[in-house]
mmCIF file of C-alpha atoms and ligand atoms in Angstrom:
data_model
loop_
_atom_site.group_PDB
_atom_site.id
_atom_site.type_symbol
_atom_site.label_atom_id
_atom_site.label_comp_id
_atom_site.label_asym_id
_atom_site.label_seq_id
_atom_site.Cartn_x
_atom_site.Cartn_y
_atom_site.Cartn_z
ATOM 1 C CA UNK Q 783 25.398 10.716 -7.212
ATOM 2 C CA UNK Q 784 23.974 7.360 -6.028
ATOM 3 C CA UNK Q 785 20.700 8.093 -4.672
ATOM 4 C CA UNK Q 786 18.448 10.957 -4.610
ATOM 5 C CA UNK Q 787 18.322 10.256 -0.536
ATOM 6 C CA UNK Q 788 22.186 12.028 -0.895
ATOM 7 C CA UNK Q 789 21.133 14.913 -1.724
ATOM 8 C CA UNK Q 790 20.104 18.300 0.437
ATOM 9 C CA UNK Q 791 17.354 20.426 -0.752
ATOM 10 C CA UNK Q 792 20.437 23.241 -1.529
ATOM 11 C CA UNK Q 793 21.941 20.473 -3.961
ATOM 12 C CA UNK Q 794 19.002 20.160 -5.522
ATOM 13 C CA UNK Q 795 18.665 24.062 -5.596
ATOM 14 C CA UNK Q 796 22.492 23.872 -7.407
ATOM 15 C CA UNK Q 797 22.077 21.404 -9.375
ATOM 16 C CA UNK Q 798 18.721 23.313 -10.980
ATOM 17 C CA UNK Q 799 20.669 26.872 -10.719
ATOM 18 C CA UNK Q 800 23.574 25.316 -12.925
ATOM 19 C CA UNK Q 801 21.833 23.370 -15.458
ATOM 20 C CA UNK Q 802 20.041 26.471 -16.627
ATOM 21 C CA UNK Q 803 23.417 28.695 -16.357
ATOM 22 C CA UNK Q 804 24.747 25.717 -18.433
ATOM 23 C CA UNK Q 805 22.028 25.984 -20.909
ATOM 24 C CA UNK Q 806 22.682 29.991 -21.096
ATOM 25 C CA UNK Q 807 26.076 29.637 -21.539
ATOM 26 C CA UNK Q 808 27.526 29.951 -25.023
ATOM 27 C CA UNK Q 809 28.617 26.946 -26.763
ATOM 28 C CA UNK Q 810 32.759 27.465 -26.899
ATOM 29 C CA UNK Q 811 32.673 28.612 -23.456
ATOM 30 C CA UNK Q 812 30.617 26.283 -22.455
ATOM 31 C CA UNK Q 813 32.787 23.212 -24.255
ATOM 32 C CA UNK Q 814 35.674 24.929 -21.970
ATOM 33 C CA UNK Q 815 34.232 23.647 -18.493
ATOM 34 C CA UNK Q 816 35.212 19.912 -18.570
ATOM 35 C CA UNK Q 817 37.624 20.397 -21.452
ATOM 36 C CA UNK Q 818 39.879 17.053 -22.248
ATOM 37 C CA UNK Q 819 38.048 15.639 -19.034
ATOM 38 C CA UNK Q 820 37.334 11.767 -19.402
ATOM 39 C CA UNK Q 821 34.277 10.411 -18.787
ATOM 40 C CA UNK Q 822 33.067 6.355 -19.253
ATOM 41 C CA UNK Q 823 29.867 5.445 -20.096
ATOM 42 C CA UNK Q 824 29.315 1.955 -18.483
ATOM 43 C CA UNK Q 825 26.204 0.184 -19.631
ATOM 44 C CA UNK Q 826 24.673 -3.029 -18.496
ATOM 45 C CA UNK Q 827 21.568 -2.621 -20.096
ATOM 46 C CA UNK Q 828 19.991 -0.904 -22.767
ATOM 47 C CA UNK Q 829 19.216 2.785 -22.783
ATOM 48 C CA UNK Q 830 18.560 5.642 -25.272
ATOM 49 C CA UNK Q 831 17.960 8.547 -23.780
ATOM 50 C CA UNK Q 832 19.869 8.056 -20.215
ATOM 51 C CA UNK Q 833 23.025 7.324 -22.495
ATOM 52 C CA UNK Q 834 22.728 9.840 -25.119
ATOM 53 C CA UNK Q 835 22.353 12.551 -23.106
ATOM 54 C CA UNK Q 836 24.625 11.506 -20.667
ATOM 55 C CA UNK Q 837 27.137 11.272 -23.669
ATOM 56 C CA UNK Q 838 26.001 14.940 -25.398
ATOM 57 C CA UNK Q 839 26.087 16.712 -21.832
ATOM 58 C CA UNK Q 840 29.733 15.619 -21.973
ATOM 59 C CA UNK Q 841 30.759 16.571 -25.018
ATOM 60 C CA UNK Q 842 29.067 19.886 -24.698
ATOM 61 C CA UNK Q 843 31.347 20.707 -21.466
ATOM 62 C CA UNK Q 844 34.341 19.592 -23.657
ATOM 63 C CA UNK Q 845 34.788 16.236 -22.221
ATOM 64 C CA UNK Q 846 35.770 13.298 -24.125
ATOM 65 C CA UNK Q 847 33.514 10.389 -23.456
ATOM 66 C CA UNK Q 848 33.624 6.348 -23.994
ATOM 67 C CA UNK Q 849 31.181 3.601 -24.039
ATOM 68 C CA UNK Q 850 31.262 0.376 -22.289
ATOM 69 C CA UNK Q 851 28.240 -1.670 -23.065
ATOM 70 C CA UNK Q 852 27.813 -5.004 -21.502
ATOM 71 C CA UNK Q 853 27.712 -6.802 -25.105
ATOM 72 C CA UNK Q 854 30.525 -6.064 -26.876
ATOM 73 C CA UNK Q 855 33.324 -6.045 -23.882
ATOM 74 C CA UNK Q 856 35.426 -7.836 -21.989
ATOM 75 C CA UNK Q 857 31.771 -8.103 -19.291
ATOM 76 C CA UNK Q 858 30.675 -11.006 -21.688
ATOM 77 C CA UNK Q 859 33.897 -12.849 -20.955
ATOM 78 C CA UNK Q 860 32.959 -12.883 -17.329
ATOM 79 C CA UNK Q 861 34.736 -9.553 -16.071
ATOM 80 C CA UNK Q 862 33.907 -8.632 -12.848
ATOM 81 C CA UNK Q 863 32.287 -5.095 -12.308
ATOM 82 C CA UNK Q 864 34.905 -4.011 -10.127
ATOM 83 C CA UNK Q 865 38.085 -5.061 -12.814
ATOM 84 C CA UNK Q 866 35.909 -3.188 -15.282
ATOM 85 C CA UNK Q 867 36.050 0.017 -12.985
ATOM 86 C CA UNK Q 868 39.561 -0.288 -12.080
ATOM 87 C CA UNK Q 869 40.145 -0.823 -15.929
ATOM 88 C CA UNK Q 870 38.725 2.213 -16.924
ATOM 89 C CA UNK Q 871 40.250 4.810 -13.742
ATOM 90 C CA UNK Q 872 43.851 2.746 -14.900
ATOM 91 C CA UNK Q 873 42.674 4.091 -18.709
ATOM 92 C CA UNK Q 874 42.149 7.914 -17.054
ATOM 93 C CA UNK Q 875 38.198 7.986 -16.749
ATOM 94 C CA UNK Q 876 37.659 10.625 -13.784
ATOM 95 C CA UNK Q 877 34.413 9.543 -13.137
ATOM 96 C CA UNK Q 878 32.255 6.647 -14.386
ATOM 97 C CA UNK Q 879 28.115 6.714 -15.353
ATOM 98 C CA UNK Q 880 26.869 3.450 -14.621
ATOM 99 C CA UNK Q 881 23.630 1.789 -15.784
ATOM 100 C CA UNK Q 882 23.465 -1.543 -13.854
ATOM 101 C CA UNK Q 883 20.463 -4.383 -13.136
ATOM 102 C CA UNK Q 884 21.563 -5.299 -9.771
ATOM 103 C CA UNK Q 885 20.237 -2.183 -7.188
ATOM 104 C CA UNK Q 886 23.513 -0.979 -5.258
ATOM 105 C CA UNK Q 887 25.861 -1.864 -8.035
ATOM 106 C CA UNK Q 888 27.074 1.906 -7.930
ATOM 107 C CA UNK Q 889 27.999 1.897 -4.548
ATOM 108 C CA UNK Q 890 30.515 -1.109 -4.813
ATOM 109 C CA UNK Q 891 31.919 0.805 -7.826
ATOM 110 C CA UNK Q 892 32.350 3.895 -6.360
ATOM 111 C CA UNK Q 893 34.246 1.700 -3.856
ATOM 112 C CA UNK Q 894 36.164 0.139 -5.726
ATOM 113 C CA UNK Q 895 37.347 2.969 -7.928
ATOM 114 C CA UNK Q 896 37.053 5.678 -5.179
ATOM 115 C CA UNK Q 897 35.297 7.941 -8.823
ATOM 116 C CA UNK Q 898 32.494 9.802 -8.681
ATOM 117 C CA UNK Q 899 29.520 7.508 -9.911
ATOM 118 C CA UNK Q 900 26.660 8.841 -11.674
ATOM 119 C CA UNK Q 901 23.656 6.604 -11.522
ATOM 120 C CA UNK Q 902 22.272 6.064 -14.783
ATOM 121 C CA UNK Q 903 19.770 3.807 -13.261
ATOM 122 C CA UNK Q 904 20.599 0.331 -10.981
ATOM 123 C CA UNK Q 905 18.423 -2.779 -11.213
ATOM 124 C CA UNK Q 906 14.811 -1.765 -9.406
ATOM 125 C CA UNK Q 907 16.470 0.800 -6.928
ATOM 126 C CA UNK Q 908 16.634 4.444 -8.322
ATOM 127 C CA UNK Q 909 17.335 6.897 -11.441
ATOM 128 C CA UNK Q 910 18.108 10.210 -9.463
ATOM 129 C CA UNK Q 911 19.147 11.801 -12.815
ATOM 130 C CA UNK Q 912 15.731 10.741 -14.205
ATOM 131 C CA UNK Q 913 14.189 12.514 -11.050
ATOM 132 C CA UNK Q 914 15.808 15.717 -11.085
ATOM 133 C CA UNK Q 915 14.735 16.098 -14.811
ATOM 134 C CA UNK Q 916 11.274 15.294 -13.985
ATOM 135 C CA UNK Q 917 11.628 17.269 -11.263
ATOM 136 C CA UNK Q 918 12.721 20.737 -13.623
ATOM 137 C CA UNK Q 919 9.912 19.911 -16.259
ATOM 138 C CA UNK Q 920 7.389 20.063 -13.276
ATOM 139 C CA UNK Q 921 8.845 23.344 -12.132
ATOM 140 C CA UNK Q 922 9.227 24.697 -15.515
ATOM 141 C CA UNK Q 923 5.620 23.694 -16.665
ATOM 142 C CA UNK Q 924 4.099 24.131 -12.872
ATOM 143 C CA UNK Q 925 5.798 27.484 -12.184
ATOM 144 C CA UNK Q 926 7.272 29.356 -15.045
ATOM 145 C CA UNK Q 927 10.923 29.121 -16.138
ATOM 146 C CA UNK Q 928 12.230 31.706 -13.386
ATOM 147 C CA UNK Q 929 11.025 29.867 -10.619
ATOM 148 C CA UNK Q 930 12.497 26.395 -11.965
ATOM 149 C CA UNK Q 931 15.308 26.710 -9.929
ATOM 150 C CA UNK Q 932 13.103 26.886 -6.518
ATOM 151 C CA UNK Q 933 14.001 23.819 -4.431
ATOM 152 C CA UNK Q 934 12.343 24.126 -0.907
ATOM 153 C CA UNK Q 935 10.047 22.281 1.311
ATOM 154 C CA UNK Q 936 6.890 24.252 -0.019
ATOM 155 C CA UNK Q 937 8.097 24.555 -3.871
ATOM 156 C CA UNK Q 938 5.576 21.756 -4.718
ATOM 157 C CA UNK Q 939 2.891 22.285 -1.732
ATOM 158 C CA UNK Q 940 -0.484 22.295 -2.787
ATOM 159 C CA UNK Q 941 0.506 20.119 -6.265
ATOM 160 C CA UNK Q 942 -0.655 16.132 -6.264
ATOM 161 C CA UNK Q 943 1.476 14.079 -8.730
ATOM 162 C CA UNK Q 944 0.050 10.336 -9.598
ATOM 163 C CA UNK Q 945 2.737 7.767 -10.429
ATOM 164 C CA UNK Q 946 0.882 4.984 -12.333
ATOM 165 C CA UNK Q 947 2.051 1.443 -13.037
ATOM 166 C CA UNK Q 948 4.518 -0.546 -12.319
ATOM 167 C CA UNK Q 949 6.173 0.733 -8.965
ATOM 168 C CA UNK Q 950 7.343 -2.070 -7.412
ATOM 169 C CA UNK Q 951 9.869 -2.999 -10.267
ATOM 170 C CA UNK Q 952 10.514 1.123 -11.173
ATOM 171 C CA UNK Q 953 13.807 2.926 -10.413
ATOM 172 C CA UNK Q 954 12.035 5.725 -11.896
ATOM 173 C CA UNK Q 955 8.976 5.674 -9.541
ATOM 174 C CA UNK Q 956 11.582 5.248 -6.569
ATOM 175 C CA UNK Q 957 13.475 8.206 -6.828
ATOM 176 C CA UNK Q 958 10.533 10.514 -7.742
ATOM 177 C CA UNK Q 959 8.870 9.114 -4.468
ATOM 178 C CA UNK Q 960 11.814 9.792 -2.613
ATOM 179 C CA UNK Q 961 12.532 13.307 -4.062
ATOM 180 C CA UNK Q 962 8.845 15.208 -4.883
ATOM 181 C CA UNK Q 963 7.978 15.235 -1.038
ATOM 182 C CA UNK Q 964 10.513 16.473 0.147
ATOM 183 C CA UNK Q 965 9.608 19.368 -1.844
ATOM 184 C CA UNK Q 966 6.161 19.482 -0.247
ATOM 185 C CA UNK Q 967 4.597 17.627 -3.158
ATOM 186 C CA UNK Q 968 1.383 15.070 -2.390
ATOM 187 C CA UNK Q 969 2.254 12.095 -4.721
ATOM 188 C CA UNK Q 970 -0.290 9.262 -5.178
ATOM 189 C CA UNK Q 971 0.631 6.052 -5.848
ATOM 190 C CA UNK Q 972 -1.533 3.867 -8.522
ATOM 191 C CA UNK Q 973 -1.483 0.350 -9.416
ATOM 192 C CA UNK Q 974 -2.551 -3.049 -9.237
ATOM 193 C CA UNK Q 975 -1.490 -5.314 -6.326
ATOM 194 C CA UNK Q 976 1.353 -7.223 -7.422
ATOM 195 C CA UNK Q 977 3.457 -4.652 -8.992
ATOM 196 C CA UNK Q 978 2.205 -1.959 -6.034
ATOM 197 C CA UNK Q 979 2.626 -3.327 -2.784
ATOM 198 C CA UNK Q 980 1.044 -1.958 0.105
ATOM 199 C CA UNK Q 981 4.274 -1.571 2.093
ATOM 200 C CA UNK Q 982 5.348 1.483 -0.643
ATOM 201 C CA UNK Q 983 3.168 4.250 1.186
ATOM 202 C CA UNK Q 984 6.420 3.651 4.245
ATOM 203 C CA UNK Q 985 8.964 4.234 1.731
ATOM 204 C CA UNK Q 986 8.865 8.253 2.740
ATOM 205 C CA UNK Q 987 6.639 10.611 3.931
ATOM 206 C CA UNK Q 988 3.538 12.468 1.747
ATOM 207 C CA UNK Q 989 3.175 9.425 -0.419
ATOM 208 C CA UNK Q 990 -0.339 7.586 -0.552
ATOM 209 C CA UNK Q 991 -1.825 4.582 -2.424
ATOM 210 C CA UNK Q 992 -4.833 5.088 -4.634
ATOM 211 C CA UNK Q 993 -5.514 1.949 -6.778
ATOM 212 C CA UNK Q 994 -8.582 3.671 -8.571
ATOM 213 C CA UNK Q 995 -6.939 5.404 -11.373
ATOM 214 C CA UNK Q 996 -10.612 7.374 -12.220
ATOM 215 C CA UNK Q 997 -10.260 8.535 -8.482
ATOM 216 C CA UNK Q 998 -6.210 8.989 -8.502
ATOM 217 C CA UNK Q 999 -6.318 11.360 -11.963
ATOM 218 C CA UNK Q 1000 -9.352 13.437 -10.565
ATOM 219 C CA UNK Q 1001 -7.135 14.848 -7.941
ATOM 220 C CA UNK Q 1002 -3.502 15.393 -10.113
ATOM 221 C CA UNK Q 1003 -1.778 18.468 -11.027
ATOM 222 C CA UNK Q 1004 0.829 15.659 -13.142
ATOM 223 C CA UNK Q 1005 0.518 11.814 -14.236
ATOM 224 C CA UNK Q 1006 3.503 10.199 -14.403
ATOM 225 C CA UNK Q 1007 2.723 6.791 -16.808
ATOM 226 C CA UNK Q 1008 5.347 3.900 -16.159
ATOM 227 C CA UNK Q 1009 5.866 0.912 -18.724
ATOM 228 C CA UNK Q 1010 5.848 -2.438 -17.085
ATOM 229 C CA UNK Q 1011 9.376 -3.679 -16.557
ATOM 230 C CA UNK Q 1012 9.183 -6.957 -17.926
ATOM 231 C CA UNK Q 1013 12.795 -7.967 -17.755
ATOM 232 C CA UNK Q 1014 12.640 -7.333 -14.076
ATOM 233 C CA UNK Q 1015 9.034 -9.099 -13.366
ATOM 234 C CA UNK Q 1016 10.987 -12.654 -12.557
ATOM 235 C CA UNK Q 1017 7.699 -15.301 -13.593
ATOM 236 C CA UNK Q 1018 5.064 -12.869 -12.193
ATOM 237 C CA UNK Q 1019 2.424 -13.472 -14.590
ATOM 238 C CA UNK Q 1020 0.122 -10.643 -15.207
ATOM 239 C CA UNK Q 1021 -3.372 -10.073 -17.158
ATOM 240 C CA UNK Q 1022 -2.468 -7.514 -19.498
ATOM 241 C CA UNK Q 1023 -5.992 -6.984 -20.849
ATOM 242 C CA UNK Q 1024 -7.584 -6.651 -16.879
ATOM 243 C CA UNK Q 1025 -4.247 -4.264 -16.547
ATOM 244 C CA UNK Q 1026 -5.271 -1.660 -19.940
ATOM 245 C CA UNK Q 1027 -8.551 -1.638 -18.719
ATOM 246 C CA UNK Q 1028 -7.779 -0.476 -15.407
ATOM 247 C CA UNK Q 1029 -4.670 1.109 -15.879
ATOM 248 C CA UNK Q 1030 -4.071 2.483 -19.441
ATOM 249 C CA UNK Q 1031 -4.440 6.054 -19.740
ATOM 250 C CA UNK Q 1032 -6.237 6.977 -22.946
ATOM 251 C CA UNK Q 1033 -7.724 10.516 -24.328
ATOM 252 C CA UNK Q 1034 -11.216 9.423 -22.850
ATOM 253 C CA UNK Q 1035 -10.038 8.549 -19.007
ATOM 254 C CA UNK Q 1036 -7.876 11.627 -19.248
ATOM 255 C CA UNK Q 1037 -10.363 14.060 -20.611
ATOM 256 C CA UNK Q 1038 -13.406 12.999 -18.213
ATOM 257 C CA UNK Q 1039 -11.161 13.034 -14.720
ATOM 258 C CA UNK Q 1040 -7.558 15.397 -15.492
ATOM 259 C CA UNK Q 1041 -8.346 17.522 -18.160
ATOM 260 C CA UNK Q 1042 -5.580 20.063 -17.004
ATOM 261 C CA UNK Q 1043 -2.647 17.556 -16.158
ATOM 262 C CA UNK Q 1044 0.533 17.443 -17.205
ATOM 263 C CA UNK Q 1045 1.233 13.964 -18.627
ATOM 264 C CA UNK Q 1046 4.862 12.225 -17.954
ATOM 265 C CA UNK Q 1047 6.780 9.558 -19.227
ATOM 266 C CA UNK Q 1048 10.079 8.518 -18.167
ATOM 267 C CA UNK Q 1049 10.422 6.548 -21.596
ATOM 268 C CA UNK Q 1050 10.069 3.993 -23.343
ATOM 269 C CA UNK Q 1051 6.529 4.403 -23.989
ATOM 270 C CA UNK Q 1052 4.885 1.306 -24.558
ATOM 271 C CA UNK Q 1053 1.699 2.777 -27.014
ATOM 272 C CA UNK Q 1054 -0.997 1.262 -26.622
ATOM 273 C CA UNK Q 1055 -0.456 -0.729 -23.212
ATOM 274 C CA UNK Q 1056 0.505 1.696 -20.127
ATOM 275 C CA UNK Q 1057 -0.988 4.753 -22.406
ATOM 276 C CA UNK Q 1058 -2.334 5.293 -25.645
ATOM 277 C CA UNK Q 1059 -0.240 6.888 -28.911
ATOM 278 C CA UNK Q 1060 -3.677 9.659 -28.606
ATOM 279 C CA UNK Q 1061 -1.903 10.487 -24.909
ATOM 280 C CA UNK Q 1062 1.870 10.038 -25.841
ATOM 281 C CA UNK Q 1063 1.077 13.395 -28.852
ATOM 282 C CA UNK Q 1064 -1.646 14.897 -27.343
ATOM 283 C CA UNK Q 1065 -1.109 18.425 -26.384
ATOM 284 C CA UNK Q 1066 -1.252 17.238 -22.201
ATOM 285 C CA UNK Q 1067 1.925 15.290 -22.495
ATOM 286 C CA UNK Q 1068 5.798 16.874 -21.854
ATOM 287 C CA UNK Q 1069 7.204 13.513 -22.891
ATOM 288 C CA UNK Q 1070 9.492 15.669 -25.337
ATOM 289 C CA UNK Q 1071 10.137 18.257 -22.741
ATOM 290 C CA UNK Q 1072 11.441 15.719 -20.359
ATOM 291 C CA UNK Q 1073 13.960 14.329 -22.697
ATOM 292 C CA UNK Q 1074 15.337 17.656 -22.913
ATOM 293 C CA UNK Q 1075 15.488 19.234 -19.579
ATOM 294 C CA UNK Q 1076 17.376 15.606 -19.358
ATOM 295 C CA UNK Q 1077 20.096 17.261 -21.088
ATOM 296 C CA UNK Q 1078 20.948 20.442 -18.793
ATOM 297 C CA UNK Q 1079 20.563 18.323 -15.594
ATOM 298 C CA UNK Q 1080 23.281 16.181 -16.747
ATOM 299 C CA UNK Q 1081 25.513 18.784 -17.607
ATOM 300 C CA UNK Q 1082 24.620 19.730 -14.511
ATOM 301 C CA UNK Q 1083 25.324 16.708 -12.713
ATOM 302 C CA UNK Q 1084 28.705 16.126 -14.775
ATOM 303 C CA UNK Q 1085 30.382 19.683 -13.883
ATOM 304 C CA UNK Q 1086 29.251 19.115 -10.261
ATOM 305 C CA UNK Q 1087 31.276 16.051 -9.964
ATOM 306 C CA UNK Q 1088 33.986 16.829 -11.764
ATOM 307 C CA UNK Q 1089 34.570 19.998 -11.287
ATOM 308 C CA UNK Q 1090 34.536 19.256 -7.646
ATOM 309 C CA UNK Q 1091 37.381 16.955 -8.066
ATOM 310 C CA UNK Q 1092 39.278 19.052 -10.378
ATOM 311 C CA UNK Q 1093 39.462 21.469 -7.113
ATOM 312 C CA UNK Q 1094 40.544 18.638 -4.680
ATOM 313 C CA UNK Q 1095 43.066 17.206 -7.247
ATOM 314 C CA UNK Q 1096 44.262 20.879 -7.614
ATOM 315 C CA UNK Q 1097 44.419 21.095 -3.952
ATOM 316 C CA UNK Q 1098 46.519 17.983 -3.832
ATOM 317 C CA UNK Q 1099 48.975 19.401 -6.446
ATOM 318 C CA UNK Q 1100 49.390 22.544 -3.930
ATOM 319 C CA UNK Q 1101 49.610 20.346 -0.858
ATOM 320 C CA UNK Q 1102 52.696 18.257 -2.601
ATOM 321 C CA UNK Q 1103 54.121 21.694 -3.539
ATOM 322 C CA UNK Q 1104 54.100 23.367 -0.086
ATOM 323 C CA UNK Q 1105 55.440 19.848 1.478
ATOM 324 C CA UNK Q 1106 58.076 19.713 -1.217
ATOM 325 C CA UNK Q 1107 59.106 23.782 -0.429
ATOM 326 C CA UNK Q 1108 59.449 23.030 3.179
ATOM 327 C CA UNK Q 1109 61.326 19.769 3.263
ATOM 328 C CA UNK Q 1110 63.703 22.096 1.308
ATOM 329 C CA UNK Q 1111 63.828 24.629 3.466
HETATM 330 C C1 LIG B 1260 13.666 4.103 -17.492
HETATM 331 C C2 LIG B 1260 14.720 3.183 -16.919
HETATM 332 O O1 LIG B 1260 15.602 2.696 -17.608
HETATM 333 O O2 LIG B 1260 14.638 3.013 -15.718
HETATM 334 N N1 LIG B 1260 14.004 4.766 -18.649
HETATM 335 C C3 LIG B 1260 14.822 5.867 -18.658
HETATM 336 O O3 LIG B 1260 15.928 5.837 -18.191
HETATM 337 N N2 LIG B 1260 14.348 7.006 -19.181
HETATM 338 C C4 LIG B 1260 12.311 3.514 -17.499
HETATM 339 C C5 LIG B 1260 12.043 2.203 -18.195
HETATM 340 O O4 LIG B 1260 12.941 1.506 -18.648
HETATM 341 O O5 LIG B 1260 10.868 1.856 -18.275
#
């Protein structure tokens, strides 16, 4: 699970139809699913939701889980990314969730540990988990909890989601870009020049630039506020004052031009720069919400993966079996 690009509409369709059997599902059966399993939690950066639910969807399918962080490991002695991989498959982890600032750093680990990778988010390239579970609290809020599985080329049509801020430097914004129109979604770009290039309309069909917030919420169904990634802005010096007053969403803007949206945030909210603390409680945000659907998508996204290789390792075991039966015979 490297990129949302990976994925067919039907996985996306799966990977909605499990997390809510997962959430159904009773608690001991549940914990039966990945029971004894071993998952590592490999973070390069700081994260408190991505982590924690990451870390609680495992445990809830009965896996055990460990934490790498860059900051107290072996990583601040200079260990490379791949030794730390090949570390943790030698210590038993059958598949590895990576958080990473260089974009692409889960492909070289899945290469190097042949695991299944879950991207927890890789320097400025993509967050599919954080797409899929914006993806379920649209459905969920758009179309009602029965339909929240519904992943087709027209599930969206007809809905216009804004993505405000910082784009250029946004995992976040990347995958949602790359996932809501393919599910016949209209999603607007909005931002200032230097963190919005031009050159992001071409990064996938349905996908337009609107710089104008006033103009961009007048036509959304959802407003998805990003904070400015300042470790990630490399000198790029920006007027944060000319910024709120164009950019910040606040009770006023939102009342006057998208009284009806749904308000998102991928977290952490910066109050009172990319949106006000009146926005982050008001009763148009699903802030909350999101942080929870995170939770089913990645139990989701863990039992996919592993249960997949749980079959192929079975099917090994049976292979070795038959050979062993007829070199006997
Ligand atoms: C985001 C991230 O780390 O990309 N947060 C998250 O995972 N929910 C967004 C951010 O850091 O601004």
């Amino acid at each position: 699970m490297l990129s949302v690009t990976h994925l067919t509409l039907q996985d996306v369709h799966h990977i909605l139809d499990l997390a809510a059997d997962l959430e159904a599902e009773p608690v001991l059966s549940r914990a039966q699913r990945l029971l004894k399993r071993r998952v590592a939690l490999l973070f390069y950066e700081s994260s408190t939701r991505t982590r924690t639910s990451f870390e609680l969807a495992a445990k809830s399918l009965g896996a055990d889980t460990v934490l790498v962080s860059a900051l107290s490991s072996s990583i601040e002695k200079g260990e490379s990314l791949k030794d730390t991989g090949i570390t943790l498959r030698a210590l038993g982890a059958e598949c590895i969730i990576l958080r990473h600032p260089s974009s692409g750093a889960p492909y070289l680990l899945a290469q190097a540990t042949q695991l299944p990778i879950l991207n927890a988010g890789d320097g400025i390239h993509e967050h599919p988990s954080q797409a899929l579970l914006d993806l379920r609290t649209i459905l969920t809020r758009r179309l009602g909890a029965k339909q929240a599985q519904s992943a087709t080329a027209q599930t969206l049509a007809g809905l216009t989601i804004t993505i405000v801020g910082d784009i250029f430097h946004s995992r976040v914004a990347r995958s949602n870009a790359l996932l809501l129109p393919r599910l016949g979604a209209r999603v607007v770009l909005c931002g200032p020049e230097p963190l919005l290039p031009e050159s992001a309309a071409a990064i996938g069909p349905n996908l337009v630039i609107d710089r104008n917030l006033d103009r961009a919420l007048a036509q959304s169904d959802v407003v998805m506020m990003l904070r400015i990634q300042k470790e990630r802005l490399s000198g790029l010096r920006l007027d944060l004052e000319d910024y709120i007053a164009r950019y910040q969403l606040d009770a006023a803007r939102l009342a006057a031009h998208a009284p009806k949206a749904l308000v998102l945030h991928p977290g952490p909210m910066i109050r009172g720069l990319e949106l006000t603390s009146e926005v982050a409680d008001g009763p148009q945000s699903a802030v909350a919400e999101q942080v929870h659907h995170g939770l089913a998508i990645r139990m989701a996204l863990l039992a996919r993966a592993l249960e997949a290789t749980k079959t192929s390792t079975n099917k090994t075991k049976a292979t070795v079996k038959t050979v062993k039966k007829s070199t006997r015979r």
